[in-house]
């Protein structure tokens, strides 16, 4: 009987995870070009999914009287942090302006109630829109569905910490689909349908619950074979995962 064992190691110089497959005792190293091609193919496929393709990076200037999908997106982001509690109607009225002002004050911006470039920059750093929330839930479910609830939130927190870190891309799509960043993307489990618990954990992580204390990495000590990952300062163990800086 052919037995496959999969595990990971981290290149100590380039700080990247490399997949290793053991086939009946024979170790085979998957070629980086193959993994890169697969990940690139996944990203290309995602670009054709409804709601995934994003608008140009230039942030829209929204203020009282603005209407449309950008306002709906703004309201959704503000609602994830409990700044906006009214219906998502795509209308930039007094309630939306007040919610923007509260967000601005909380995050060190001038509370003028106008969603300009600086406000959008902070919003995209600390919130997700609806398609991005779907990505977060998929990552949590595929990476940590067997973990305790706190451990699922912790995986989401690592994703948010990476978005906010200068060491990683500044948006969830690029963080998640960064080559070799997440096992579930590499092996296809990312495409499993997340459950309600994963979405709740995603929302908790976006709202700021971080049981990892700003960790950027996590690993399973029972299966990790990387010398490099063990050099990372360990912060806390939740379920089967150790979280580290």
Tab-separated table of C-alpha atoms in Angstrom:
chain	number	residue	atom	x	y	z
A	1	UNK	CA	0.000	0.000	0.000
A	2	UNK	CA	1.333	3.417	-0.922
A	3	UNK	CA	1.412	5.764	2.048
A	4	UNK	CA	1.746	9.528	1.678
A	5	UNK	CA	2.879	11.785	4.486
A	6	UNK	CA	2.854	15.559	4.099
A	7	UNK	CA	4.644	18.013	6.334
A	8	UNK	CA	6.388	21.372	6.067
A	9	UNK	CA	9.700	23.025	6.724
A	10	UNK	CA	10.776	26.643	6.568
A	11	UNK	CA	13.771	27.845	4.618
A	12	UNK	CA	15.865	29.513	7.326
A	13	UNK	CA	17.289	32.064	4.911
A	14	UNK	CA	14.249	33.013	2.855
A	15	UNK	CA	11.737	32.375	5.655
A	16	UNK	CA	9.374	30.454	3.408
A	17	UNK	CA	7.581	27.197	3.928
A	18	UNK	CA	8.442	24.324	1.615
A	19	UNK	CA	6.199	21.316	1.116
A	20	UNK	CA	7.784	17.888	1.507
A	21	UNK	CA	6.085	14.628	0.599
A	22	UNK	CA	7.287	11.265	1.823
A	23	UNK	CA	6.350	8.352	-0.453
A	24	UNK	CA	6.991	4.929	1.108
A	25	UNK	CA	10.024	6.303	2.898
A	26	UNK	CA	11.368	8.241	-0.097
A	27	UNK	CA	11.371	12.010	0.388
A	28	UNK	CA	10.369	14.073	-2.611
A	29	UNK	CA	10.705	17.850	-2.720
A	30	UNK	CA	8.013	19.518	-4.770
A	31	UNK	CA	9.442	22.053	-7.153
A	32	UNK	CA	8.906	25.682	-6.203
A	33	UNK	CA	7.879	26.517	-9.755
A	34	UNK	CA	5.043	23.987	-9.547
A	35	UNK	CA	3.723	25.428	-6.298
A	36	UNK	CA	4.031	28.953	-7.626
A	37	UNK	CA	2.118	27.970	-10.773
A	38	UNK	CA	-0.675	26.385	-8.730
A	39	UNK	CA	-0.987	29.397	-6.450
A	40	UNK	CA	-0.968	31.751	-9.438
A	41	UNK	CA	-3.659	29.646	-11.102
A	42	UNK	CA	-5.802	29.909	-7.959
A	43	UNK	CA	-5.467	33.690	-7.949
A	44	UNK	CA	-6.416	33.865	-11.637
A	45	UNK	CA	-9.476	31.700	-10.964
A	46	UNK	CA	-10.487	33.930	-8.066
A	47	UNK	CA	-10.406	36.988	-10.300
A	48	UNK	CA	-13.401	35.593	-12.187
A	49	UNK	CA	-15.507	34.879	-9.102
A	50	UNK	CA	-18.409	37.298	-8.488
A	51	UNK	CA	-17.512	39.925	-5.928
A	52	UNK	CA	-13.835	39.016	-5.806
A	53	UNK	CA	-12.428	41.382	-8.400
A	54	UNK	CA	-11.644	44.682	-6.756
A	55	UNK	CA	-11.886	48.234	-7.952
A	56	UNK	CA	-8.850	50.392	-8.593
A	57	UNK	CA	-6.782	51.147	-5.530
A	58	UNK	CA	-7.740	54.837	-5.649
A	59	UNK	CA	-10.158	55.288	-2.752
A	60	UNK	CA	-13.438	57.054	-3.570
A	61	UNK	CA	-14.153	60.329	-1.796
A	62	UNK	CA	-17.470	59.815	-0.021
A	63	UNK	CA	-19.452	62.427	1.877
A	64	UNK	CA	-23.015	63.432	2.684
A	65	UNK	CA	-25.147	62.918	-0.406
A	66	UNK	CA	-22.967	60.173	-1.909
A	67	UNK	CA	-24.778	57.011	-2.979
A	68	UNK	CA	-24.023	53.608	-4.457
A	69	UNK	CA	-21.942	50.521	-3.908
A	70	UNK	CA	-18.954	52.345	-2.447
A	71	UNK	CA	-21.167	53.723	0.305
A	72	UNK	CA	-22.572	50.233	0.929
A	73	UNK	CA	-19.016	48.920	1.219
A	74	UNK	CA	-18.158	51.727	3.631
A	75	UNK	CA	-21.209	50.976	5.762
A	76	UNK	CA	-20.396	47.261	5.834
A	77	UNK	CA	-16.844	47.926	7.008
A	78	UNK	CA	-18.036	50.320	9.702
A	79	UNK	CA	-20.640	47.808	10.846
A	80	UNK	CA	-18.011	45.101	11.403
A	81	UNK	CA	-16.508	47.358	14.085
A	82	UNK	CA	-19.912	48.400	15.473
A	83	UNK	CA	-19.541	52.031	14.396
A	84	UNK	CA	-22.535	51.762	12.066
A	85	UNK	CA	-25.699	50.032	13.240
A	86	UNK	CA	-28.270	51.137	10.657
A	87	UNK	CA	-29.394	49.225	7.525
A	88	UNK	CA	-26.924	48.960	4.660
A	89	UNK	CA	-28.697	51.209	2.167
A	90	UNK	CA	-25.887	52.768	0.133
A	91	UNK	CA	-26.982	56.266	1.196
A	92	UNK	CA	-24.416	58.580	2.816
A	93	UNK	CA	-26.746	60.284	5.260
A	94	UNK	CA	-26.315	61.665	8.792
A	95	UNK	CA	-25.986	58.192	10.357
A	96	UNK	CA	-23.182	57.197	7.999
A	97	UNK	CA	-21.377	60.514	8.468
A	98	UNK	CA	-21.604	60.144	12.247
A	99	UNK	CA	-20.270	56.578	12.047
A	100	UNK	CA	-17.347	57.736	9.907
A	101	UNK	CA	-16.572	60.504	12.397
A	102	UNK	CA	-16.590	58.032	15.293
A	103	UNK	CA	-14.242	55.735	13.392
A	104	UNK	CA	-11.939	58.636	12.548
A	105	UNK	CA	-11.769	59.771	16.155
A	106	UNK	CA	-11.062	56.231	17.384
A	107	UNK	CA	-8.256	55.728	14.869
A	108	UNK	CA	-6.513	59.073	15.250
A	109	UNK	CA	-7.935	60.937	12.267
A	110	UNK	CA	-9.656	64.292	12.029
A	111	UNK	CA	-13.348	63.470	12.705
A	112	UNK	CA	-14.873	65.367	9.790
A	113	UNK	CA	-17.298	62.610	8.755
A	114	UNK	CA	-15.895	62.485	5.212
A	115	UNK	CA	-14.416	59.228	3.899
A	116	UNK	CA	-11.276	60.379	2.106
A	117	UNK	CA	-7.960	58.624	1.326
A	118	UNK	CA	-6.647	58.589	4.912
A	119	UNK	CA	-9.918	57.219	6.257
A	120	UNK	CA	-10.023	54.513	3.593
A	121	UNK	CA	-6.427	53.566	4.352
A	122	UNK	CA	-7.293	52.964	7.997
A	123	UNK	CA	-10.540	51.203	7.110
A	124	UNK	CA	-8.775	48.757	4.806
A	125	UNK	CA	-6.135	48.125	7.448
A	126	UNK	CA	-8.563	47.281	10.236
A	127	UNK	CA	-11.729	46.088	8.475
A	128	UNK	CA	-12.826	43.755	5.693
A	129	UNK	CA	-15.576	44.058	3.124
A	130	UNK	CA	-18.026	41.232	2.460
A	131	UNK	CA	-15.999	39.291	-0.169
A	132	UNK	CA	-12.914	39.636	2.032
A	133	UNK	CA	-14.868	38.318	5.013
A	134	UNK	CA	-15.638	35.239	2.921
A	135	UNK	CA	-11.902	34.775	2.360
A	136	UNK	CA	-11.224	35.074	6.078
A	137	UNK	CA	-13.908	32.513	6.941
A	138	UNK	CA	-12.495	30.085	4.373
A	139	UNK	CA	-8.992	30.405	5.814
A	140	UNK	CA	-10.213	29.864	9.352
A	141	UNK	CA	-12.363	26.882	8.432
A	142	UNK	CA	-9.762	25.179	6.264
A	143	UNK	CA	-6.843	25.814	8.616
A	144	UNK	CA	-8.473	25.421	12.031
A	145	UNK	CA	-11.911	23.796	11.867
A	146	UNK	CA	-10.828	21.127	14.375
A	147	UNK	CA	-9.484	23.675	16.838
A	148	UNK	CA	-11.324	25.217	19.806
A	149	UNK	CA	-13.222	28.398	19.033
A	150	UNK	CA	-10.490	30.599	20.499
A	151	UNK	CA	-7.999	28.806	18.266
A	152	UNK	CA	-10.122	29.577	15.219
A	153	UNK	CA	-10.267	33.255	16.151
A	154	UNK	CA	-6.504	33.101	16.674
A	155	UNK	CA	-5.899	32.020	13.074
A	156	UNK	CA	-8.019	34.947	11.900
A	157	UNK	CA	-6.074	37.256	14.194
A	158	UNK	CA	-2.804	36.155	12.585
A	159	UNK	CA	-4.250	37.074	9.190
A	160	UNK	CA	-5.256	40.526	10.465
A	161	UNK	CA	-1.859	40.998	12.099
A	162	UNK	CA	-0.165	40.243	8.799
A	163	UNK	CA	-2.351	42.767	6.971
A	164	UNK	CA	-1.288	45.394	9.504
A	165	UNK	CA	2.401	44.413	9.450
A	166	UNK	CA	4.960	45.984	7.121
A	167	UNK	CA	6.470	42.504	6.672
A	168	UNK	CA	3.436	41.255	4.720
A	169	UNK	CA	1.035	42.482	2.014
A	170	UNK	CA	-1.540	45.036	3.158
A	171	UNK	CA	-4.690	43.227	2.019
A	172	UNK	CA	-6.208	39.865	2.814
A	173	UNK	CA	-6.123	38.447	-0.707
A	174	UNK	CA	-2.390	38.951	-1.067
A	175	UNK	CA	-1.737	37.720	2.481
A	176	UNK	CA	-3.726	34.525	2.022
A	177	UNK	CA	-2.497	33.739	-1.485
A	178	UNK	CA	1.107	34.651	-0.851
A	179	UNK	CA	3.081	31.619	-2.098
A	180	UNK	CA	3.338	28.892	0.548
A	181	UNK	CA	1.739	31.083	3.210
A	182	UNK	CA	-1.096	28.699	4.160
A	183	UNK	CA	-1.225	24.927	3.873
A	184	UNK	CA	-4.950	24.975	3.112
A	185	UNK	CA	-4.378	27.049	-0.014
A	186	UNK	CA	-1.589	24.732	-1.159
A	187	UNK	CA	-3.576	21.529	-0.707
A	188	UNK	CA	-6.969	22.837	-1.852
A	189	UNK	CA	-8.814	22.681	1.473
A	190	UNK	CA	-9.316	26.431	1.210
A	191	UNK	CA	-12.198	25.720	-1.162
A	192	UNK	CA	-14.219	23.890	1.484
A	193	UNK	CA	-17.411	25.719	2.436
A	194	UNK	CA	-16.962	27.460	5.801
A	195	UNK	CA	-19.569	27.011	8.517
A	196	UNK	CA	-21.261	29.601	10.692
A	197	UNK	CA	-18.644	29.197	13.420
A	198	UNK	CA	-15.894	30.178	10.988
A	199	UNK	CA	-17.787	33.341	10.067
A	200	UNK	CA	-18.311	34.215	13.727
A	201	UNK	CA	-14.610	33.677	14.396
A	202	UNK	CA	-13.743	35.825	11.372
A	203	UNK	CA	-15.880	38.677	12.667
A	204	UNK	CA	-14.342	38.398	16.143
A	205	UNK	CA	-10.850	38.614	14.650
A	206	UNK	CA	-11.748	41.626	12.511
A	207	UNK	CA	-13.278	43.370	15.523
A	208	UNK	CA	-9.935	43.080	17.285
A	209	UNK	CA	-10.008	39.984	19.475
A	210	UNK	CA	-6.433	38.752	19.306
A	211	UNK	CA	-5.733	35.782	21.593
A	212	UNK	CA	-2.296	35.502	19.931
A	213	UNK	CA	-0.991	38.833	21.230
A	214	UNK	CA	-0.008	40.154	17.793
A	215	UNK	CA	1.523	36.927	16.510
A	216	UNK	CA	2.437	36.656	12.835
A	217	UNK	CA	3.025	32.900	12.689
A	218	UNK	CA	1.556	29.672	13.997
A	219	UNK	CA	2.518	26.021	13.682
A	220	UNK	CA	1.726	22.570	15.000
A	221	UNK	CA	4.637	21.428	17.204
A	222	UNK	CA	3.751	17.778	16.638
A	223	UNK	CA	4.288	18.006	12.889
A	224	UNK	CA	6.650	20.954	12.361
A	225	UNK	CA	10.084	19.950	11.081
A	226	UNK	CA	11.438	23.434	10.422
A	227	UNK	CA	14.405	24.639	12.403
A	228	UNK	CA	13.568	28.238	11.508
A	229	UNK	CA	10.008	28.245	12.837
A	230	UNK	CA	11.277	27.088	16.229
A	231	UNK	CA	13.458	30.214	16.410
A	232	UNK	CA	10.422	32.494	16.375
A	233	UNK	CA	9.557	33.916	19.818
A	234	UNK	CA	6.667	31.784	21.055
A	235	UNK	CA	3.750	33.600	22.635
A	236	UNK	CA	0.950	31.167	23.425
A	237	UNK	CA	-0.332	27.696	22.598
A	238	UNK	CA	-4.016	27.371	21.729
A	239	UNK	CA	-5.291	23.929	20.865
A	240	UNK	CA	-2.690	22.232	18.703
A	241	UNK	CA	-1.093	25.444	17.444
A	242	UNK	CA	1.762	27.491	18.868
A	243	UNK	CA	1.538	31.170	17.965
A	244	UNK	CA	4.711	33.173	17.574
A	245	UNK	CA	6.115	36.575	16.658
